[in-house]
PDB file of C-alpha atoms in Angstrom:
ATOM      1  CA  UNK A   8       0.000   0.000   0.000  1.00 76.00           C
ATOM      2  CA  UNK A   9       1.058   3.817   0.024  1.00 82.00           C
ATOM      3  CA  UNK A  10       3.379   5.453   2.346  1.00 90.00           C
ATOM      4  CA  UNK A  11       3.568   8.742   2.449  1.00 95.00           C
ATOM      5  CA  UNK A  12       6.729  10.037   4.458  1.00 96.00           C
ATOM      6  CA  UNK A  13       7.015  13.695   5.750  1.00 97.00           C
ATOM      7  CA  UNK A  14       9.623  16.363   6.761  1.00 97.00           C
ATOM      8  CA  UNK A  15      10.081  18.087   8.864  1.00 97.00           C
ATOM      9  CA  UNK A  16       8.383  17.364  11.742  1.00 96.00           C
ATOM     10  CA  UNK A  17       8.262  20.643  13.486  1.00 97.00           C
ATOM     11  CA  UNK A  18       8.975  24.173  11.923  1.00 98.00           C
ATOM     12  CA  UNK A  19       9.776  27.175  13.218  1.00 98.00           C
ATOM     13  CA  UNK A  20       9.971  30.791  11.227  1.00 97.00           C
ATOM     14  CA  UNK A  21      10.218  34.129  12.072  1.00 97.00           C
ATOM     15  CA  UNK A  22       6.900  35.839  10.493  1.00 97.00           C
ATOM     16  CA  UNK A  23       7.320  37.299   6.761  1.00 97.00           C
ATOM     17  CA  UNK A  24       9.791  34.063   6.131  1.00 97.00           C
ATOM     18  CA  UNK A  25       9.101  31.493   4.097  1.00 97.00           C
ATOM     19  CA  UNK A  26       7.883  27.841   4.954  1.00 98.00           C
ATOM     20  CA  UNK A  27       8.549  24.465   3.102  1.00 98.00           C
ATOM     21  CA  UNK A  28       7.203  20.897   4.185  1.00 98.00           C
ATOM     22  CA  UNK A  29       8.422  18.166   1.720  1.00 98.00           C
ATOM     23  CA  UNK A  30       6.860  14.883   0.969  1.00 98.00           C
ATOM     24  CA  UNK A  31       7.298  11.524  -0.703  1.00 97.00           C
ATOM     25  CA  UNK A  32       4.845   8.917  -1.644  1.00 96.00           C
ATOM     26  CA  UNK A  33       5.704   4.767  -2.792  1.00 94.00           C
ATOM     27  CA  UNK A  34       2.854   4.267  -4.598  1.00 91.00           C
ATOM     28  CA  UNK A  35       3.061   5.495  -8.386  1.00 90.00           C
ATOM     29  CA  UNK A  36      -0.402   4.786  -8.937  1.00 89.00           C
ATOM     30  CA  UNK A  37      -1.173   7.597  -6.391  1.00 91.00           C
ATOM     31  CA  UNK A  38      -2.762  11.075  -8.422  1.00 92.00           C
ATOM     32  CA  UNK A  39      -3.571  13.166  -5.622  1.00 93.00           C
ATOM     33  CA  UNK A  40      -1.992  15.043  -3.338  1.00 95.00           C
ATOM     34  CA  UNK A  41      -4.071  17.216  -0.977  1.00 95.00           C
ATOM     35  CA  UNK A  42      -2.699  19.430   2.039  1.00 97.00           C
ATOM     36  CA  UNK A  43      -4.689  19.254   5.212  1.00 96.00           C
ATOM     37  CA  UNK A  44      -3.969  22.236   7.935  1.00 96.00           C
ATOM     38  CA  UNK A  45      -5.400  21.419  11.686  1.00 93.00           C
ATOM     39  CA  UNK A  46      -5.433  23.565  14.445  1.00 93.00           C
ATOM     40  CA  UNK A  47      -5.640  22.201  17.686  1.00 89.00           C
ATOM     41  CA  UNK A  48      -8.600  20.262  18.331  1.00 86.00           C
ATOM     42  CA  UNK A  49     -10.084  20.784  14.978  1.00 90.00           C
ATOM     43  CA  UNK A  50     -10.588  18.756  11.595  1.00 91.00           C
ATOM     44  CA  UNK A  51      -8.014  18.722   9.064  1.00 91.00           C
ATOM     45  CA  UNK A  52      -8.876  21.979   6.211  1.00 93.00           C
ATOM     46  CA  UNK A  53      -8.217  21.256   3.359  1.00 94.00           C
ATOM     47  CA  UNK A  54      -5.697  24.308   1.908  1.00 96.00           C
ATOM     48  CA  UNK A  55      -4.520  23.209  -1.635  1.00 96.00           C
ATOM     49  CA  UNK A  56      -4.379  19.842  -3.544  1.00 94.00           C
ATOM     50  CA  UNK A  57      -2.330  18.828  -6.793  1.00 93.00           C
ATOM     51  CA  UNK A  58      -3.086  16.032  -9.790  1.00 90.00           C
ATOM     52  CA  UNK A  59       0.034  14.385 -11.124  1.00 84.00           C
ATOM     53  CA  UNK A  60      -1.310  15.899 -14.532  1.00 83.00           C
ATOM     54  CA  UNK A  61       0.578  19.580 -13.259  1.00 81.00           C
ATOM     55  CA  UNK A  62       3.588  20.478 -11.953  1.00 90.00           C
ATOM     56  CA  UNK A  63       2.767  23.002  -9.730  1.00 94.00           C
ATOM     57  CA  UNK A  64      -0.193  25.230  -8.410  1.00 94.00           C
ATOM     58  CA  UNK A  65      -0.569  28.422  -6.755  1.00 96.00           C
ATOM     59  CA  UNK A  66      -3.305  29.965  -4.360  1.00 94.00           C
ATOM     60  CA  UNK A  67      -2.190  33.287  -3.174  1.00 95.00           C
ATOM     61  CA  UNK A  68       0.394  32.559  -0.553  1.00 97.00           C
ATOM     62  CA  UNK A  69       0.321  28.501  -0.435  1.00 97.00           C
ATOM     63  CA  UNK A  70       2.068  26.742  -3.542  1.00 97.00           C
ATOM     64  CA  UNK A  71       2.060  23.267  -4.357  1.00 97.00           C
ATOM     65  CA  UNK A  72       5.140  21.547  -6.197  1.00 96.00           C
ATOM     66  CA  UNK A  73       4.610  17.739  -7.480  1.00 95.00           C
ATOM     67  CA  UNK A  74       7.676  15.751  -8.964  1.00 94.00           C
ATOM     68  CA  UNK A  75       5.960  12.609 -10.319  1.00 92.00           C
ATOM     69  CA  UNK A  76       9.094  10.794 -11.445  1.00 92.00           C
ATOM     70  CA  UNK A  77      10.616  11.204  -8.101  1.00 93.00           C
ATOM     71  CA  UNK A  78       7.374  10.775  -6.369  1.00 94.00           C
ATOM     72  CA  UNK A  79       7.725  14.335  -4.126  1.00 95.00           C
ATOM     73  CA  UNK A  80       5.652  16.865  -3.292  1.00 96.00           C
ATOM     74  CA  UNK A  81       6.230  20.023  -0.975  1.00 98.00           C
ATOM     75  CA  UNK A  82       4.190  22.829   0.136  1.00 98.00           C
ATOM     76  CA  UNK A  83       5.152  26.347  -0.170  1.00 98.00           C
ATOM     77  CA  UNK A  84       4.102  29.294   2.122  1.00 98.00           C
ATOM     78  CA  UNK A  85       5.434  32.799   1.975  1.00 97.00           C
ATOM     79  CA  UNK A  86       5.277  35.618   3.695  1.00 97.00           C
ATOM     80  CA  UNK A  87       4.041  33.502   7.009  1.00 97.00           C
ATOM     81  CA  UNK A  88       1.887  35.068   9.821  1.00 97.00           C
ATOM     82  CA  UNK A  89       1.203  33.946  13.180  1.00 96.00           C
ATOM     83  CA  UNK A  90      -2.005  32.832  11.835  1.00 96.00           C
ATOM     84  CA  UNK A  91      -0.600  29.961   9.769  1.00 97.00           C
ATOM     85  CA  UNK A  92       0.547  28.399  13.121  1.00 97.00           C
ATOM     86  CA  UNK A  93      -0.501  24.930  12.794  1.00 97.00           C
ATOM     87  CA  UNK A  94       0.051  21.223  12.028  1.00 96.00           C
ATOM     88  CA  UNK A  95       0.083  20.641   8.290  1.00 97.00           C
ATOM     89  CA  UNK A  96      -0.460  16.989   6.740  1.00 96.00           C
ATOM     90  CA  UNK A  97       0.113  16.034   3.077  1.00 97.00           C
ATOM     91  CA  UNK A  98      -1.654  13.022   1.791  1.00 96.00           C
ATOM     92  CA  UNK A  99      -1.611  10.843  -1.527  1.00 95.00           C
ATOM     93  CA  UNK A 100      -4.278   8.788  -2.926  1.00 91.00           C
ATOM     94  CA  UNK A 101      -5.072   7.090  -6.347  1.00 85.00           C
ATOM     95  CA  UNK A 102      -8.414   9.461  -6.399  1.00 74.00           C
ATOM     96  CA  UNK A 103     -10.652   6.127  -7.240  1.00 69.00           C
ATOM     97  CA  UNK A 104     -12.843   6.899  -3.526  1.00 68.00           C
ATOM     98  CA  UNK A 105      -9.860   4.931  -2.218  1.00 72.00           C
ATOM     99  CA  UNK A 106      -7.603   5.080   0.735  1.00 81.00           C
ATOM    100  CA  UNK A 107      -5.689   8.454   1.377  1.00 89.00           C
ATOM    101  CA  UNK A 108      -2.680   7.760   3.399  1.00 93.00           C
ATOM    102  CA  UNK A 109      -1.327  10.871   5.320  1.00 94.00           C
ATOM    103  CA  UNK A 110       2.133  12.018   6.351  1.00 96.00           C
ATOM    104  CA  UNK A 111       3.282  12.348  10.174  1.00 95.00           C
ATOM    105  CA  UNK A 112       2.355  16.068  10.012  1.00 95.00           C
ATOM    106  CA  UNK A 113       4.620  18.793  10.243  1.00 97.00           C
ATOM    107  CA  UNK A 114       3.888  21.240  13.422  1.00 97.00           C
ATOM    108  CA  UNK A 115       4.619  24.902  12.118  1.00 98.00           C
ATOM    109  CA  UNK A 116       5.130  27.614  14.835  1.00 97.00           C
ATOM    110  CA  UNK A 117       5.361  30.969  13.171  1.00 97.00           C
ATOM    111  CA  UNK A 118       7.209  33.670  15.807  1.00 96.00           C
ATOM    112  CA  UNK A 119       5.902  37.204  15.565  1.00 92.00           C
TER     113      UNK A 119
ATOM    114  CA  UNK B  28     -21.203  26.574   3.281  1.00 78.00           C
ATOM    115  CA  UNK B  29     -22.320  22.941   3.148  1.00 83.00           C
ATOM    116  CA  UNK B  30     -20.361  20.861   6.002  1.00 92.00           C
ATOM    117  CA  UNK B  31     -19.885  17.351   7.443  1.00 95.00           C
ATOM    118  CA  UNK B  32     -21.542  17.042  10.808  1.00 96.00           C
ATOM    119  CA  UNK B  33     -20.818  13.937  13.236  1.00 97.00           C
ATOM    120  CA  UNK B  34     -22.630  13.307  16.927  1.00 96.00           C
ATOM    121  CA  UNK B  35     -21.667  12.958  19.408  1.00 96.00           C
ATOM    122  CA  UNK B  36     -18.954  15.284  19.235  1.00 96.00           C
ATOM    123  CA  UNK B  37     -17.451  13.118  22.399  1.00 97.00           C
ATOM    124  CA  UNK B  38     -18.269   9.438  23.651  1.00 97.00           C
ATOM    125  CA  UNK B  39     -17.262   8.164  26.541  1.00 97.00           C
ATOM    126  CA  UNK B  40     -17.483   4.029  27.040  1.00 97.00           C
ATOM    127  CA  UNK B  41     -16.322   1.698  29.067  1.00 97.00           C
ATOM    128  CA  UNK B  42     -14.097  -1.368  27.738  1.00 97.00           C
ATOM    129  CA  UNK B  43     -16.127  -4.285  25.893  1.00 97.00           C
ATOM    130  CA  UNK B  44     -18.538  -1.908  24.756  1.00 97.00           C
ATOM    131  CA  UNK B  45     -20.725  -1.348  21.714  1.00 97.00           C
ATOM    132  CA  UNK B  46     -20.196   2.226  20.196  1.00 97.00           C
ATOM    133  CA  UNK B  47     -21.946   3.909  17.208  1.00 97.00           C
ATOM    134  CA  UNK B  48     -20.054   7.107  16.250  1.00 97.00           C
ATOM    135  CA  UNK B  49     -22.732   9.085  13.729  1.00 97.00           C
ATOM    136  CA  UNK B  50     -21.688  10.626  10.537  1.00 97.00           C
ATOM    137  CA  UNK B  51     -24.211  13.229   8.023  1.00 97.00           C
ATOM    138  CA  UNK B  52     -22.197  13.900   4.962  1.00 96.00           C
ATOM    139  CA  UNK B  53     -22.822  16.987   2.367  1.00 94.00           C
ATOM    140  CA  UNK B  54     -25.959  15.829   0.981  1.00 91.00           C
ATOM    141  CA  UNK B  55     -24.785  15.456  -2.654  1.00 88.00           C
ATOM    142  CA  UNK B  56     -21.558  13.340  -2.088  1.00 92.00           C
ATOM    143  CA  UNK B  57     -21.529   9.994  -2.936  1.00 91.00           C
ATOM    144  CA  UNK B  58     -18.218   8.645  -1.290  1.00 93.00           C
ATOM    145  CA  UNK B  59     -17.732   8.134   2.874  1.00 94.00           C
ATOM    146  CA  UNK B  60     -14.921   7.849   4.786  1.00 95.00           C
ATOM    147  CA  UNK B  61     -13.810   6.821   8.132  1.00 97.00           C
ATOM    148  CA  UNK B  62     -10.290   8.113   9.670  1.00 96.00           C
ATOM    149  CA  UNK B  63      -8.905   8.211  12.601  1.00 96.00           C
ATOM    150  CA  UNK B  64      -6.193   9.538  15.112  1.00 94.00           C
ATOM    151  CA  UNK B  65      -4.787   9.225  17.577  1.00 94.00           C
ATOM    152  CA  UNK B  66      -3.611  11.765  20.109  1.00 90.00           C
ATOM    153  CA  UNK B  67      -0.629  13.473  18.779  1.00 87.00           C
ATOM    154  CA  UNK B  68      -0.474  11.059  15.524  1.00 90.00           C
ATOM    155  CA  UNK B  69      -1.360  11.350  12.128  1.00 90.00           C
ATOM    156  CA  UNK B  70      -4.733  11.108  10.579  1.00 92.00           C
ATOM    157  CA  UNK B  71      -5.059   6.814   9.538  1.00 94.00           C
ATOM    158  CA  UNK B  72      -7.519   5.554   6.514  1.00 93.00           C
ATOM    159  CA  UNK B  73     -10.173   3.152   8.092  1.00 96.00           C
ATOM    160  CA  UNK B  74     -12.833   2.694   5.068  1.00 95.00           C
ATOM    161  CA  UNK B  75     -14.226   4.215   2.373  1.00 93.00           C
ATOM    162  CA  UNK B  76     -17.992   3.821   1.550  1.00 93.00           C
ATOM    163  CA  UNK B  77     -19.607   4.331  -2.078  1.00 91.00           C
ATOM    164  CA  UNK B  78     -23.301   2.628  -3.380  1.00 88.00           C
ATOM    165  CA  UNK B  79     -23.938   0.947  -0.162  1.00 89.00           C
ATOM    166  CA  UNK B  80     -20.862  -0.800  -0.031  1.00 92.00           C
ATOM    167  CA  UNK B  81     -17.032  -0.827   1.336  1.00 94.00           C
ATOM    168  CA  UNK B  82     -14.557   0.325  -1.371  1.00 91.00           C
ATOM    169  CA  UNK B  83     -11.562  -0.483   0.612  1.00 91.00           C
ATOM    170  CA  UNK B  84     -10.641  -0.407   4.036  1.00 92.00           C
ATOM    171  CA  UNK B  85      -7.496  -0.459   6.211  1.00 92.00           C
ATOM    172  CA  UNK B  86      -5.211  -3.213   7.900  1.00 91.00           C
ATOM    173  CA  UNK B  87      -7.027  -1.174  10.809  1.00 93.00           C
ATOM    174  CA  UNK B  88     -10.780  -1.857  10.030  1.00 95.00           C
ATOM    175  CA  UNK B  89     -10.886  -5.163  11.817  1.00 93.00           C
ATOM    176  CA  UNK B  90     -14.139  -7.158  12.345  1.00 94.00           C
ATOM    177  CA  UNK B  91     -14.784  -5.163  15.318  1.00 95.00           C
ATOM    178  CA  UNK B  92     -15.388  -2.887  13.172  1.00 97.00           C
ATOM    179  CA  UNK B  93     -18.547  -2.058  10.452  1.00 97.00           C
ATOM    180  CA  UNK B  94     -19.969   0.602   8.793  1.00 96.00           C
ATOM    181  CA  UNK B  95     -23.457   1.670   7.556  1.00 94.00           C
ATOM    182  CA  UNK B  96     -25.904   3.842   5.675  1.00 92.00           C
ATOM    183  CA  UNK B  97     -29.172   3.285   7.182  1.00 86.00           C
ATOM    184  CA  UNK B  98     -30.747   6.313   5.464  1.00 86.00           C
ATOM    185  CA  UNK B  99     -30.368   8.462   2.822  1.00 78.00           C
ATOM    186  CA  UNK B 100     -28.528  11.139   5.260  1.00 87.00           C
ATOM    187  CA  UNK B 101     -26.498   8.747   7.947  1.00 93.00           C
ATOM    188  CA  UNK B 102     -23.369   6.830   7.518  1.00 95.00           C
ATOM    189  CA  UNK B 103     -22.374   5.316  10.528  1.00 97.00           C
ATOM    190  CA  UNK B 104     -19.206   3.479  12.140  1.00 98.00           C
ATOM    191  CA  UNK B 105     -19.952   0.741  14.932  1.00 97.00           C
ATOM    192  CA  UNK B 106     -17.090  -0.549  16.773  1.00 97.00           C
ATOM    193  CA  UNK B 107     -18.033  -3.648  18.579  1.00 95.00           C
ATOM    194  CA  UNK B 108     -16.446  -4.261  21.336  1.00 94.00           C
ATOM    195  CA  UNK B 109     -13.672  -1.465  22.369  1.00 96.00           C
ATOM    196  CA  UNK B 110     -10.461  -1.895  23.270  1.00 96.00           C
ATOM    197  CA  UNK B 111      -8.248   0.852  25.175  1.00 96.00           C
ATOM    198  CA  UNK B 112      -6.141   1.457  22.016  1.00 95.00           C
ATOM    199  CA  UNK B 113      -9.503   2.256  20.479  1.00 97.00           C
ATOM    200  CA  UNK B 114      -9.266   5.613  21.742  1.00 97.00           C
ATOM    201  CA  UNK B 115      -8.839   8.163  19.624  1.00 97.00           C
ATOM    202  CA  UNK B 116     -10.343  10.732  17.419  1.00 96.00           C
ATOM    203  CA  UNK B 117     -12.576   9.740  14.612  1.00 97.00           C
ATOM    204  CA  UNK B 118     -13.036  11.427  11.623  1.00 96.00           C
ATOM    205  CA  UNK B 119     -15.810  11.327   8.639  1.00 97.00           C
ATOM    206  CA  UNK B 120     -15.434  13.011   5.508  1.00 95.00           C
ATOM    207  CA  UNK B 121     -17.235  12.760   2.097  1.00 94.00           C
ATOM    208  CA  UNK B 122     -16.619  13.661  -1.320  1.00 92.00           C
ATOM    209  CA  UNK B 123     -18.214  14.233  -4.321  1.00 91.00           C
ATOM    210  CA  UNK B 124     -18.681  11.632  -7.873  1.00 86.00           C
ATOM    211  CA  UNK B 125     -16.096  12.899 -10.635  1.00 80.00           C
ATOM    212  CA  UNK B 126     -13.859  14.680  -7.252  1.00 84.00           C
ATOM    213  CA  UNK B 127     -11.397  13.872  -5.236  1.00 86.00           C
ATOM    214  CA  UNK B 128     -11.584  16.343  -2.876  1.00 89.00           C
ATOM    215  CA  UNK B 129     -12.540  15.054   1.083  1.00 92.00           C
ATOM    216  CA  UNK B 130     -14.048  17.204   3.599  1.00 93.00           C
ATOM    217  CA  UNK B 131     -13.478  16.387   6.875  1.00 94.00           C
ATOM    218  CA  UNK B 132     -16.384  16.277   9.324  1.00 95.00           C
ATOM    219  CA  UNK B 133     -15.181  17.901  13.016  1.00 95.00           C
ATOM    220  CA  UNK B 134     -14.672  14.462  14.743  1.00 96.00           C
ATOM    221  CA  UNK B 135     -16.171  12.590  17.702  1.00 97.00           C
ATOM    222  CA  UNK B 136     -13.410  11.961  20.255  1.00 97.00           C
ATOM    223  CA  UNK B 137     -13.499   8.377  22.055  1.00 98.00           C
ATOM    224  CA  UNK B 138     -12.230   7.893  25.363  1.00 97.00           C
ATOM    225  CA  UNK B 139     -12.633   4.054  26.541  1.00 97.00           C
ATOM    226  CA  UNK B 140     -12.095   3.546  29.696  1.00 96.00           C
TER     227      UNK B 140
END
């Protein structure tokens, strides 16, 4: 089955820097990669997701890289705020209404 | 904003014990899920759920555990009998036909004691 392996698993930038969380997946059937952000005590949100059909995707300050041949993916925030203090999981699936297997999480403190 | 609801939103039971945890998905979705986790952990797979029948499930999803739709708005989890390690947070989420995009219900958290 998939494993999905994370790093790193804690995080901690000065606000305004930059924040990346890097992934890797076994499975090369998997097609989608989602990234879940969960505060404490709350359900995972989902805040961007990729298809292994692009390279890369962009929502305002979150970006999304995917390197299908060497089965990576990594999350990009800029510009960080206190607000993005959280624990972020990626996740890969073969998007059939399968299994999604999640990484460890990575717990990101942003200091103001 | 449609959203998954679950009930309770925390169970308490006592070892041995028969537990329901209660899912409503967004009312168009077609595919269910189960996840859990565990304190400090990552989020785990259980099952997934689509035209009244499993999809897959986990090395987790034992024969302790089952799941249901016993309506057109319910999808349910039982766990049969449960075990100490059974306690954890439990997670439904739902998605769409032709998306793969899961929205995660807030959770019910389950304390066995």
């Amino acid at each position: 089955g998939e494993n999905v392996e994370q790093h790193p698993s804690t995080l901690s930038v000065q606000e305004g820097d930059s924040a990346v969380i890097k992934c890797t997946y076994s499975d090369s059937a998997s097609n989608y990669f989602p990234w879940y952000k969960q505060e404490l005590g709350k359900r995972p949100q989902l805040i961007i997701d990729i298809r292994s059909n692009v390279g890369e995707k962009k929502d305002q300050r979150i970006a999304v890289t995917l390197n299908k041949t060497a089965k990576h993916f990594s999350l990009h925030i800029t510009e960080t705020q206190p607000e993005d203090s959280a624990v972020y999981f990626c996740a890969a699936s073969d998007g059939r209404g399968g299994d999604m297997r999640f990484g460890a999480g990575t717990r990101l403190t942003v200091k103001p | 904003e449609p959203e998954v609801t679950q009930t309770p939103s925390h169970q308490v039971t006592q070892m041995g014990q028969e537990v329901i945890l209660r899912c409503v998905p967004i009312s168009n979705h077609l595919y269910f899920y189960w996840y859990r986790q565990i304190l400090g952990q990552k989020v785990e797979f259980l099952v997934s759920f689509y035209n009244n029948e499993i999809s897959e499930k986990s090395e987790i999803f034992d024969d302790q555990f089952s799941v249901e739709r016993p309506d057109g708005s319910n999808f349910t989890l039982k766990i049969r009998s449960t075990k100490l390690e059974d306690s954890a947070m439990y997670f439904c989420a739902s998605s769409a036909q032709g998306t793969d995009t899961q929205y995660f219900g807030p959770g019910t958290r389950l304390t066995v004691l």
